[in-house]
Amino acid sequence: MSAFFLGRPGDTPSGGAASSPPGWRRRLPRLYEAPMSNAAAPSPAAANDDVMKKVVALCKSRGFVYQSSEIYGGLKSAYDYGPLGCELKRNLMSEWWRDMVTCRENVVGLDASIIMRPEVWRASGHAAGFADPLVDCQVSQERFRADKAPRPAAPGPLPITCADKGVAKTYAEIIEKKFGVVLERDGNVLNGLVASSATEFGYVPKGASAPTQTWAWRGYVSPLIGSPFLTAEKSFNLMFRTALGAVDPMQEVAEVTAALTGGSEDLPTAIRAKFGKDAAEGTVLGKAIAVGDRAKMLRAVAEHVTSSAMVYMRPETAQAMFVQFRNVQQSMAAKIPFGIAQMGKSFRNEITVEHFIFRSCEFEQMEMEFFCEPGTQLQWMEYWKDQRMSWWTRYANDPTKFRFRTHEKDELAHYADGCYDVEYLYPWGWGELEGIASRTDHDLHAHQEASGQSLEYVDQEKEDPKTGKKPWKYLPYVIEPAAGATRAVLCFLLDAYCEEERTTATGEKELRTLLKLHPRLAPIKCAVLPLVKKDGMPEKAREIIDAMLKAGITAKYDEKGSVGKRYAKHDEIGTPWCATVDGQTLTDGTVTVRDRDTTVQVRVAISDLVATIKAKLENFER
Ligand code: ATP
């Protein structure tokens, strides 16, 4: 799958929100994340780029991840998890659930609806403030997030790096026409622009010592070509909206508008003038014009320009835990401190979807809200910080690629009193995997105010520190470890991918590709292989498979190709063990069990096989 940054048909972000309220929770990103296009993306180290490409290719060829709607050209914002990918994702999320909920007395689960009352998102601040600053490059028309764009040093040169010489020529012409300066072409690079300060850039002709023309600058350039010629920033709300119920809002808009405009103007001409080729014959607008019905035309116009903002698709799983805090606390008689955990889909209309499944519009999260007494939150944050890092590194081959990044004071939302990111060293640099934030009582307070319902916790045994009297009624403080599950899939695939040169039995050198996935994450735990398809070996292998499947071990029967090829295939998809039925099996009831990482084979009695694999799964340590 070479194009893991495919364009999505009609990919024009819409919407837009008021500017973000101060201290909005979305953390300020530090990482420059260029989209992985086929063309002129500033390239990280070639080897790293290569690993990413190999993992993406393996994901497709081995059934981990496919581009969504691929036969129609693909949808860049969405991915489908294939037979092995959905097992891997499910295993990973089960491990999180096991660690965060099943193995803890003080954390309970929740599985809330994706669509909630719009008031939830108004109270949480998402409706007004869940926005990214959107900018267009005036040269290449690239659309990107200002807060993720590269910030070259100032003073210093601002070269524009194009895909090739032809593109450089075209862009030089555009710049000359729009901005009146002739940049010097050096192959695919356009020179002559310089950042004179953090707020100004200029054009310095060859041989000149000072700029002959200057422009105001916001300190960043477009990610793909490095252009400082940019539009103003527009705030773009990331929430998806949809309509709920049997009302068709589009029809209502159409009818009202049709009545209001009353036939006083030539509607088809007005539509064509406004929408140009979007209203050509055969398009939705064009067809509506052809029918000649004003209501239909206006309906098509309404559909074209707006989406009906009835309900939102949740952009995070977290808010449900606040909204259901009282229900969960009372129905479970839960005592503070306790947590509510949830995992599942979230949706964000991301301006830049990038790096394969690292950032997509539909993704999965694993989040927990831990409610504690005011004043104890910072100790709990440290506790969860350690717990979470221990979870990530437990499954990793290379724990040194995980680190914390402490948020600076000016990065914190106004209500937060601490935040760490767990970061992973992706092939393009360090990037976020999880945020662990101390959110005080901000969320419960906001929902209490907006709903008019008390969300206070009543501790009958404790005295209120202010009055010295029992009970103590308070809004609990919250620690939120919020991780991305689909991003974690990418992280563990990258961590597991490796190539090893080895010498075969016949002395030849060969390259072995393997996914060193932690066995509990691996999609298939054990492959069962008859050495040959005769002498009763397939039947014996089938018996073993049946026993494993009955015991709940994901096992796979595989008889196709030479045993060496089968081992290689299972190495590549991360199967930790292969049990092979051979001639000896038929005489002494043992099979060889081959270890993926060491390739060492040991003989195990069939009668012990299920227990052996189970013990290995439970006790596996790196
Ligand atoms: P980023 O800075 O990468 O946009 P964020 O700070 O907005 O992330 P949070 O709102 O804290 O992210 O969400 C928690 C986790 O959800 C993130 O750490 C990340 O792992 C995951 N996540 C967020 N947005 C996406 C996305 N668009 N695609 C995949 N995973 C995501």
XYZ file of C-alpha atoms and ligand atoms in Angstrom:
653
model
C 0.000 0.000 0.000
C 2.287 2.742 -1.216
C -0.242 5.536 -0.922
C -0.993 5.768 2.742
C -1.860 9.400 2.322
C -4.506 9.093 -0.321
C -6.801 11.946 -1.113
C -10.378 11.485 -0.195
C -12.939 12.358 -2.842
C -14.435 15.769 -2.178
C -11.974 16.294 0.620
C -12.833 19.813 1.597
C -13.058 20.373 5.309
C -16.131 22.334 6.213
C -17.531 23.846 9.311
C -15.575 26.227 11.432
C -15.982 27.355 14.939
C -15.536 30.325 17.071
C -12.004 30.773 18.313
C -10.903 28.401 21.061
C -11.616 29.400 24.632
C -8.457 30.060 26.617
C -6.779 26.982 27.957
C -8.605 24.542 25.750
C -7.700 20.956 26.672
C -6.262 19.901 23.324
C -2.603 19.982 24.056
C -0.218 22.028 22.022
C 1.670 19.622 19.817
C 5.431 19.934 19.503
C 6.007 17.575 16.703
C 6.110 18.555 13.089
C 4.181 15.855 11.370
C 4.343 16.148 7.614
C 1.871 14.085 5.648
C 3.528 11.050 4.092
C 2.901 11.840 0.477
C 4.646 10.212 -2.435
C 6.161 13.442 -3.511
C 7.926 16.238 -1.766
C 7.511 15.590 1.936
C 10.664 16.626 3.764
C 12.177 13.250 4.195
C 13.299 11.937 7.595
C 16.216 9.521 7.668
C 15.769 7.255 4.671
C 16.123 4.088 6.732
C 13.332 5.128 9.047
C 11.143 6.058 6.126
C 11.878 2.643 4.751
C 10.722 0.882 7.925
C 7.435 2.757 7.802
C 6.932 1.800 4.154
C 7.739 -1.843 4.898
C 5.332 -1.979 7.821
C 2.580 -0.382 5.754
C 3.206 -2.856 2.910
C 3.220 -5.806 5.313
C -0.023 -4.572 6.866
C -1.733 -4.816 3.513
C -0.143 -7.980 2.180
C -0.646 -9.944 5.404
C -4.125 -8.725 6.289
C -3.467 -6.312 9.144
C -4.699 -2.983 7.760
C -6.276 -1.989 4.461
C -7.121 1.405 3.072
C -10.833 2.041 3.548
C -12.911 1.767 0.346
C -9.754 0.950 -1.584
C -11.497 -0.298 -4.721
C -13.060 3.163 -5.049
C -9.742 4.944 -4.744
C -9.427 4.907 -0.961
C -10.465 7.248 1.803
C -7.460 8.881 3.384
C -9.128 9.394 6.706
C -10.096 5.807 7.377
C -8.605 2.355 7.588
C -10.035 -1.126 7.845
C -8.425 -3.662 10.138
C -8.129 -6.989 8.333
C -8.322 -10.481 9.861
C -4.966 -10.202 11.623
C -5.213 -6.478 12.366
C -8.521 -6.781 14.153
C -7.110 -9.606 16.297
C -4.056 -7.500 17.135
C -6.177 -4.454 17.998
C -8.600 -6.545 20.021
C -5.743 -8.210 21.926
C -4.142 -4.871 22.662
C -7.376 -3.358 23.905
C -8.107 -6.474 25.988
C -4.691 -6.155 27.596
C -5.470 -2.537 28.475
C -8.872 -3.526 29.873
C -7.354 -6.352 31.864
C -4.731 -4.050 33.342
C -6.972 -1.049 33.943
C -10.292 -2.659 34.915
C -10.273 -6.441 35.461
C -7.192 -6.487 37.673
C -8.233 -3.521 39.813
C -10.799 -3.290 42.540
C -11.226 0.448 42.219
C -11.844 0.842 38.475
C -15.090 -0.025 36.692
C -15.989 -0.048 33.023
C -18.436 1.861 30.868
C -19.562 1.384 27.285
C -21.365 4.593 26.382
C -23.064 5.609 23.154
C -21.069 7.414 20.524
C -23.855 9.919 19.977
C -24.759 11.967 23.052
C -26.917 15.011 23.695
C -25.357 18.054 22.004
C -25.410 19.807 25.405
C -22.613 17.458 26.527
C -20.296 18.918 23.913
C -21.396 22.450 24.619
C -20.711 22.043 28.338
C -17.379 20.330 27.734
C -16.273 23.158 25.470
C -15.894 20.974 22.391
C -18.688 22.655 20.412
C -17.041 26.041 20.686
C -13.441 25.159 21.095
C -12.447 21.777 19.704
C -10.774 23.455 16.823
C -7.511 23.446 14.975
C -5.991 26.436 13.168
C -6.348 25.725 9.455
C -4.096 27.404 6.865
C -3.703 27.145 3.080
C -0.439 27.557 1.211
C -1.051 30.215 -1.432
C 1.480 28.613 -3.749
C 0.782 24.859 -3.583
C -2.773 25.046 -2.147
C -1.710 22.569 0.526
C -4.009 22.726 3.559
C -2.436 22.101 6.935
C -2.540 22.792 10.679
C -0.659 25.902 11.717
C 0.214 24.427 15.106
C 1.934 21.439 13.483
C 3.818 23.361 10.793
C 7.635 23.603 10.668
C 9.130 26.754 12.188
C 12.429 27.611 10.484
C 15.035 29.614 12.394
C 14.915 33.403 12.037
C 16.913 35.143 10.740
C 17.655 32.603 8.035
C 16.839 31.472 4.500
C 13.397 30.144 3.537
C 14.012 27.875 0.536
C 10.929 26.487 -1.199
C 11.558 22.833 -2.030
C 9.369 21.429 -4.792
C 8.733 17.867 -5.961
C 10.764 18.380 -9.150
C 12.072 21.024 -11.547
C 8.753 21.265 -13.414
C 6.827 21.976 -10.231
C 9.496 24.513 -9.221
C 8.957 26.378 -12.506
C 5.182 26.421 -12.008
C 5.476 27.618 -8.413
C 8.006 30.317 -9.391
C 5.468 31.611 -11.928
C 2.670 31.590 -9.342
C 4.855 33.519 -6.880
C 5.840 36.049 -9.526
C 2.207 36.574 -10.508
C 0.768 36.737 -7.001
C 3.585 38.406 -5.081
C 5.645 40.184 -7.755
C 9.039 38.599 -7.033
C 11.152 36.372 -9.257
C 12.775 33.634 -7.189
C 15.971 32.051 -8.336
C 15.559 28.426 -9.427
C 18.156 25.859 -8.459
C 16.798 22.520 -9.688
C 13.702 21.852 -7.621
C 14.506 24.572 -5.058
C 13.399 28.212 -5.190
C 15.761 30.608 -3.397
C 15.624 34.274 -2.456
C 13.203 34.339 0.477
C 14.577 34.994 3.959
C 13.094 35.171 7.428
C 14.284 38.564 8.679
C 12.673 38.160 12.103
C 10.091 35.979 13.846
C 7.354 38.189 12.388
C 8.630 39.200 8.956
C 10.037 37.606 5.821
C 11.372 39.231 2.696
C 12.777 38.823 -0.795
C 16.513 39.368 -1.254
C 17.528 39.330 -4.954
C 20.818 37.589 -5.804
C 23.779 39.822 -4.882
C 21.645 42.196 -2.740
C 22.284 42.516 0.979
C 18.822 43.589 2.143
C 15.259 42.642 1.215
C 13.626 44.657 -1.530
C 10.183 43.544 -0.440
C 8.840 42.256 2.895
C 5.693 40.570 4.216
C 4.277 39.907 7.678
C 4.985 36.365 8.889
C 3.603 34.078 11.594
C 6.857 32.163 11.965
C 5.969 28.937 10.175
C 5.983 27.573 6.618
C 3.899 25.016 4.770
C 4.972 21.427 5.599
C 5.265 20.105 2.053
C 7.255 22.798 0.247
C 8.317 25.232 2.985
C 6.380 28.212 1.623
C 5.821 31.271 3.864
C 3.081 32.590 1.503
C 0.073 31.508 3.528
C -3.542 32.479 4.098
C -4.836 33.700 7.458
C -5.553 31.016 10.056
C -9.137 29.794 10.188
C -10.514 27.940 13.160
C -11.822 24.538 12.085
C -14.010 22.477 14.411
C -13.001 18.841 14.427
C -16.305 17.311 15.438
C -18.367 15.362 12.941
C -22.023 16.260 12.921
C -24.965 14.153 11.898
C -28.739 14.289 12.084
C -30.754 12.207 14.496
C -34.436 11.293 14.233
C -37.105 11.161 11.543
C -36.858 14.874 10.760
C -35.074 15.724 7.542
C -33.403 19.056 8.347
C -32.332 19.541 4.749
C -35.903 19.388 3.543
C -36.949 21.889 6.180
C -34.212 24.310 5.175
C -35.190 23.891 1.552
C -38.854 24.523 2.168
C -38.276 27.547 4.343
C -35.790 29.053 1.926
C -38.017 28.334 -1.060
C -40.865 30.119 0.657
C -38.660 33.028 1.646
C -37.104 33.580 -1.766
C -40.560 33.216 -3.343
C -39.568 33.003 -7.010
C -38.396 36.602 -7.210
C -35.036 35.714 -8.716
C -33.690 33.372 -11.355
C -32.574 30.568 -9.048
C -30.786 28.322 -11.604
C -28.651 31.250 -12.776
C -27.876 32.243 -9.197
C -26.881 28.652 -8.338
C -24.670 28.308 -11.409
C -23.005 31.643 -10.687
C -22.285 30.657 -7.112
C -21.200 27.063 -7.575
C -19.661 27.023 -11.066
C -18.640 23.532 -12.117
C -20.208 22.051 -8.984
C -23.567 22.959 -10.578
C -22.723 21.500 -14.010
C -25.034 19.068 -15.753
C -25.120 15.698 -14.037
C -24.026 16.935 -10.602
C -26.487 16.907 -7.698
C -27.010 20.648 -8.131
C -27.212 20.307 -11.919
C -29.844 17.583 -11.664
C -31.911 19.657 -9.246
C -31.775 22.588 -11.669
C -32.848 20.256 -14.492
C -35.944 19.172 -12.546
C -36.865 22.830 -12.170
C -38.411 22.535 -8.722
C -37.347 25.452 -6.485
C -37.608 23.429 -3.302
C -35.455 20.651 -4.776
C -32.894 23.166 -5.997
C -32.658 24.822 -2.622
C -32.503 21.484 -0.907
C -29.551 20.560 -3.095
C -27.961 23.907 -2.269
C -28.463 23.281 1.439
C -26.941 19.809 1.123
C -24.059 21.228 -0.813
C -23.116 23.951 1.619
C -24.034 22.668 5.014
C -24.343 19.643 7.155
C -27.218 19.485 9.540
C -25.806 20.081 13.016
C -28.166 18.005 15.027
C -25.799 15.721 16.955
C -22.075 15.148 17.147
C -20.036 11.985 16.846
C -17.951 11.858 20.017
C -14.424 13.216 19.493
C -13.217 11.419 22.634
C -14.592 8.699 24.888
C -13.925 10.685 28.065
C -17.002 12.895 28.428
C -19.369 9.956 28.997
C -17.460 9.090 32.172
C -18.147 12.562 33.572
C -21.767 12.617 32.444
C -22.401 9.167 33.960
C -20.313 9.798 37.079
C -23.295 10.001 39.436
C -25.044 6.933 37.968
C -21.916 4.806 38.149
C -20.962 5.999 41.619
C -24.429 5.402 43.060
C -25.282 2.143 41.277
C -21.931 0.606 42.200
C -21.741 2.275 45.630
C -18.245 3.268 44.548
C -16.046 5.051 47.048
C -13.559 7.747 46.141
C -10.913 7.150 44.880
C -12.227 5.131 41.951
C -12.009 5.166 38.188
C -14.349 4.718 35.235
C -12.733 3.319 32.122
C -13.956 3.145 28.576
C -12.512 2.183 25.230
C -13.959 2.575 21.781
C -14.312 4.670 18.672
C -13.818 8.400 18.505
C -14.136 10.669 15.508
C -12.240 13.802 14.601
C -12.406 15.585 11.297
C -8.635 16.028 11.308
C -7.233 18.600 8.889
C -4.139 16.539 8.345
C -4.454 12.789 8.504
C -0.985 11.398 8.475
C 1.493 8.627 8.998
C -0.850 5.788 8.164
C -3.002 5.000 11.242
C -1.136 7.449 13.520
C -3.729 10.127 12.869
C -7.007 9.242 11.211
C -10.522 10.623 11.394
C -12.007 7.480 12.911
C -9.878 5.867 15.587
C -10.097 4.084 18.906
C -9.202 5.327 22.340
C -8.652 3.769 25.757
C -9.416 6.300 28.454
C -9.962 6.314 32.190
C -11.195 9.032 34.526
C -9.887 8.490 38.029
C -11.901 10.435 40.626
C -10.049 11.382 43.795
C -10.164 13.746 46.758
C -9.115 17.316 46.063
C -5.540 17.709 47.211
C -4.541 14.126 46.386
C -4.547 14.557 42.628
C -0.848 15.094 42.095
C 0.104 11.924 43.967
C -2.433 10.020 41.856
C -1.062 11.557 38.689
C 2.402 10.259 39.574
C 0.893 6.851 40.349
C -0.916 6.616 37.009
C 2.072 7.951 35.140
C 4.178 5.037 36.414
C 1.410 2.503 35.870
C 0.928 3.560 32.314
C 4.600 3.557 31.372
C 4.946 0.123 32.903
C 2.050 -1.056 30.711
C 3.523 0.325 27.502
C 7.002 -1.035 28.070
C 5.735 -4.466 29.169
C 4.803 -5.210 25.556
C 7.761 -3.503 23.895
C 10.965 -4.918 22.454
C 12.701 -1.576 22.838
C 11.571 0.294 25.981
C 14.068 3.081 25.257
C 11.732 4.265 22.503
C 9.130 5.291 25.093
C 9.506 8.436 27.176
C 7.574 11.020 29.138
C 7.259 14.610 28.119
C 6.198 16.929 30.899
C 3.918 19.707 29.780
C 5.242 23.186 30.377
C 3.083 25.574 32.408
C 2.128 27.566 29.312
C 0.952 24.383 27.579
C -1.472 23.411 30.319
C -5.167 24.132 30.046
C -6.158 26.816 32.559
C -7.894 24.277 34.820
C -5.197 21.566 34.668
C -2.445 21.368 37.262
C -0.199 18.850 35.557
C 0.158 16.742 32.440
C 2.566 14.190 30.988
C 2.576 12.724 27.525
C 3.825 9.215 26.929
C 5.719 9.556 23.672
C 7.082 6.974 21.247
C 10.009 7.378 18.896
C 8.227 6.875 15.562
C 10.296 6.711 12.377
C 9.638 10.449 11.902
C 10.447 11.464 15.481
C 8.934 11.519 18.968
C 5.155 11.699 19.012
C 2.292 11.276 21.437
C 0.812 7.925 22.427
C -1.037 8.873 25.578
C -1.725 11.901 27.737
C -1.931 11.666 31.539
C -3.547 14.828 32.816
C -4.634 16.189 36.161
C -7.876 17.949 35.252
C -8.982 19.147 38.736
C -12.807 19.258 39.031
C -13.190 21.163 35.781
C -15.280 18.620 33.848
C -17.663 17.656 36.648
C -18.071 21.321 37.456
C -18.901 22.192 33.840
C -21.496 19.398 33.554
C -22.980 20.217 36.940
C -23.440 23.839 35.894
C -24.825 23.057 32.455
C -27.182 20.264 33.525
C -28.293 21.785 36.808
C -27.763 18.356 38.429
C -25.524 17.901 41.420
C -22.482 15.784 40.670
C -21.057 16.149 44.164
C -19.732 13.174 46.043
C -20.830 12.816 49.641
C -18.271 11.345 52.001
C -20.182 10.534 55.192
C -17.057 9.586 57.109
C -14.996 12.690 56.493
C -15.289 16.201 57.798
C -15.524 19.092 55.410
C -12.109 20.809 55.745
C -13.822 24.227 55.648
C -16.562 23.664 58.256
C -14.964 20.847 60.244
C -18.314 18.999 60.073
C -19.365 15.697 58.490
C -20.247 14.877 55.765
C -17.788 16.262 53.268
C -19.532 17.097 49.984
C -17.246 17.876 47.125
C -16.662 17.611 43.397
C -13.951 14.990 42.953
C -10.734 15.874 41.178
C -9.777 13.822 38.138
C -6.687 12.171 36.683
C -7.148 11.134 33.075
C -4.850 8.651 31.338
C -6.030 8.898 27.695
C -4.375 6.599 25.165
C -4.911 5.947 21.479
C -5.602 2.290 20.704
C -5.145 2.493 16.951
C -2.026 4.601 17.464
C -0.817 1.897 19.843
C -1.314 -0.699 17.087
C 1.059 1.305 14.884
C 3.548 1.742 17.722
C 3.697 -1.984 18.499
C 3.896 -2.923 14.812
C 6.869 -0.591 14.417
C 8.418 -1.876 17.635
C 7.970 -5.490 16.496
C 9.120 -5.174 12.885
C 12.605 -6.467 12.266
C 14.732 -8.056 9.608
C 17.426 -10.577 10.450
C 20.104 -11.971 8.225
C 20.588 -15.651 8.849
C 22.269 -18.657 7.339
C 20.058 -21.478 6.129
C 20.757 -25.204 6.629
C 22.342 -25.230 3.158
C 24.657 -22.363 4.072
C 22.909 -19.627 2.106
C 22.291 -16.190 3.550
C 18.686 -15.118 3.742
C 16.758 -12.230 5.171
C 14.164 -13.162 7.732
C 11.366 -10.648 8.307
C 9.620 -11.029 11.598
C 7.163 -9.271 13.809
C 8.395 -9.729 17.358
C 4.973 -8.988 18.802
C 4.447 -9.776 22.455
C 2.670 -13.178 22.363
C -0.395 -11.772 24.103
C -0.708 -9.187 21.328
C 0.022 -11.601 18.483
C -3.022 -12.335 16.293
C -2.263 -16.075 16.130
C -0.661 -17.681 19.163
C 0.286 -21.026 17.690
C 0.405 -22.406 14.149
C 0.037 -26.154 13.844
C 1.857 -27.585 10.854
C 1.873 -31.149 9.542
C 5.370 -31.679 8.134
C 3.877 -33.394 5.075
C 0.317 -33.875 3.899
C 0.322 -37.641 4.419
C 0.989 -40.487 6.863
C -1.743 -39.309 9.225
C 0.088 -36.043 10.026
C -2.740 -33.713 8.880
C -5.210 -35.669 11.020
C -2.953 -35.440 14.068
C -2.452 -31.704 13.475
C -6.227 -31.238 13.260
C -6.653 -32.975 16.609
C -4.142 -30.571 18.148
C -5.886 -27.554 16.602
C -9.226 -28.699 18.001
C -7.768 -28.988 21.485
C -6.195 -25.544 21.280
C -9.313 -23.845 19.959
C -11.399 -25.525 22.677
C -8.951 -24.162 25.245
C -9.392 -20.620 23.830
C -5.969 -20.390 22.173
C -6.078 -18.693 18.779
C -4.382 -21.348 16.668
C -4.119 -21.868 12.933
C -3.773 -25.054 10.922
C -1.374 -24.556 8.037
C -0.284 -27.197 5.536
C 0.496 -25.093 2.453
C 4.073 -24.993 1.117
C 7.341 -26.225 2.560
C 7.688 -26.137 6.328
C 10.419 -23.479 5.969
C 8.071 -21.224 3.998
C 5.365 -21.748 6.578
C 7.746 -20.776 9.389
C 8.728 -17.670 7.407
C 5.094 -16.685 6.901
C 4.307 -17.061 10.568
C 7.438 -15.125 11.557
C 6.215 -12.308 9.345
C 2.788 -12.127 10.982
C 4.166 -12.467 14.491
C 2.995 -15.983 15.419
C 5.165 -16.720 18.472
C 5.102 -20.518 18.241
C 4.753 -23.141 15.539
C 3.963 -26.738 16.557
C 5.039 -29.191 13.891
C 3.707 -32.721 13.563
C 6.405 -34.961 12.077
C 7.277 -38.634 11.785
C 8.298 -38.869 15.431
C 4.902 -37.501 16.524
C 3.245 -40.619 15.229
C 5.481 -42.851 17.302
C 6.014 -40.937 20.577
C 3.182 -38.410 20.674
C 5.441 -35.333 20.731
C 5.636 -32.308 18.407
C 8.379 -29.741 17.882
C 7.557 -26.284 19.208
C 9.534 -23.614 17.390
C 10.084 -20.230 18.978
C 9.653 -17.301 16.578
C 12.351 -15.087 18.069
C 15.114 -17.637 18.649
C 14.023 -20.243 16.035
C 14.949 -22.847 18.681
C 12.818 -25.994 18.542
C 11.990 -28.216 21.507
C 9.912 -31.367 21.640
C 6.743 -31.209 23.718
C 4.254 -34.007 24.393
C 0.922 -33.328 22.690
C -0.772 -33.964 26.011
C 1.183 -31.012 27.503
C 0.912 -28.689 24.521
C -2.146 -26.641 25.516
C -0.828 -26.130 29.045
C 2.647 -25.273 27.699
C 1.308 -22.599 25.323
C -0.994 -21.204 28.016
C 1.878 -20.943 30.495
C 4.103 -19.290 27.893
C 1.355 -16.762 27.142
C 0.769 -15.963 30.778
C 4.405 -15.789 31.846
C 6.093 -14.337 28.789
C 8.754 -11.806 29.631
C 11.194 -10.027 27.392
P -2.560 14.972 19.059
O -1.755 16.065 19.710
O -1.722 13.865 18.480
O -3.606 15.501 18.120
P -4.352 14.983 21.278
O -3.525 15.596 22.350
O -5.359 15.796 20.597
O -3.396 14.244 20.222
P -6.017 13.511 23.073
O -7.221 14.319 22.845
O -5.280 13.671 24.347
O -5.029 13.658 21.841
O -6.399 11.969 22.846
C -5.768 10.905 23.549
C -5.049 9.976 22.596
O -5.890 9.617 21.508
C -3.809 10.566 21.943
O -2.690 10.480 22.792
C -3.651 9.691 20.719
O -2.976 8.478 21.056
C -5.080 9.350 20.355
N -5.536 10.175 19.217
C -5.951 11.452 19.256
N -6.316 11.862 18.029
C -6.120 10.812 17.196
C -6.320 10.592 15.797
N -6.828 11.528 15.024
N -6.005 9.384 15.267
C -5.510 8.400 16.056
N -5.306 8.535 17.377
C -5.612 9.722 17.948
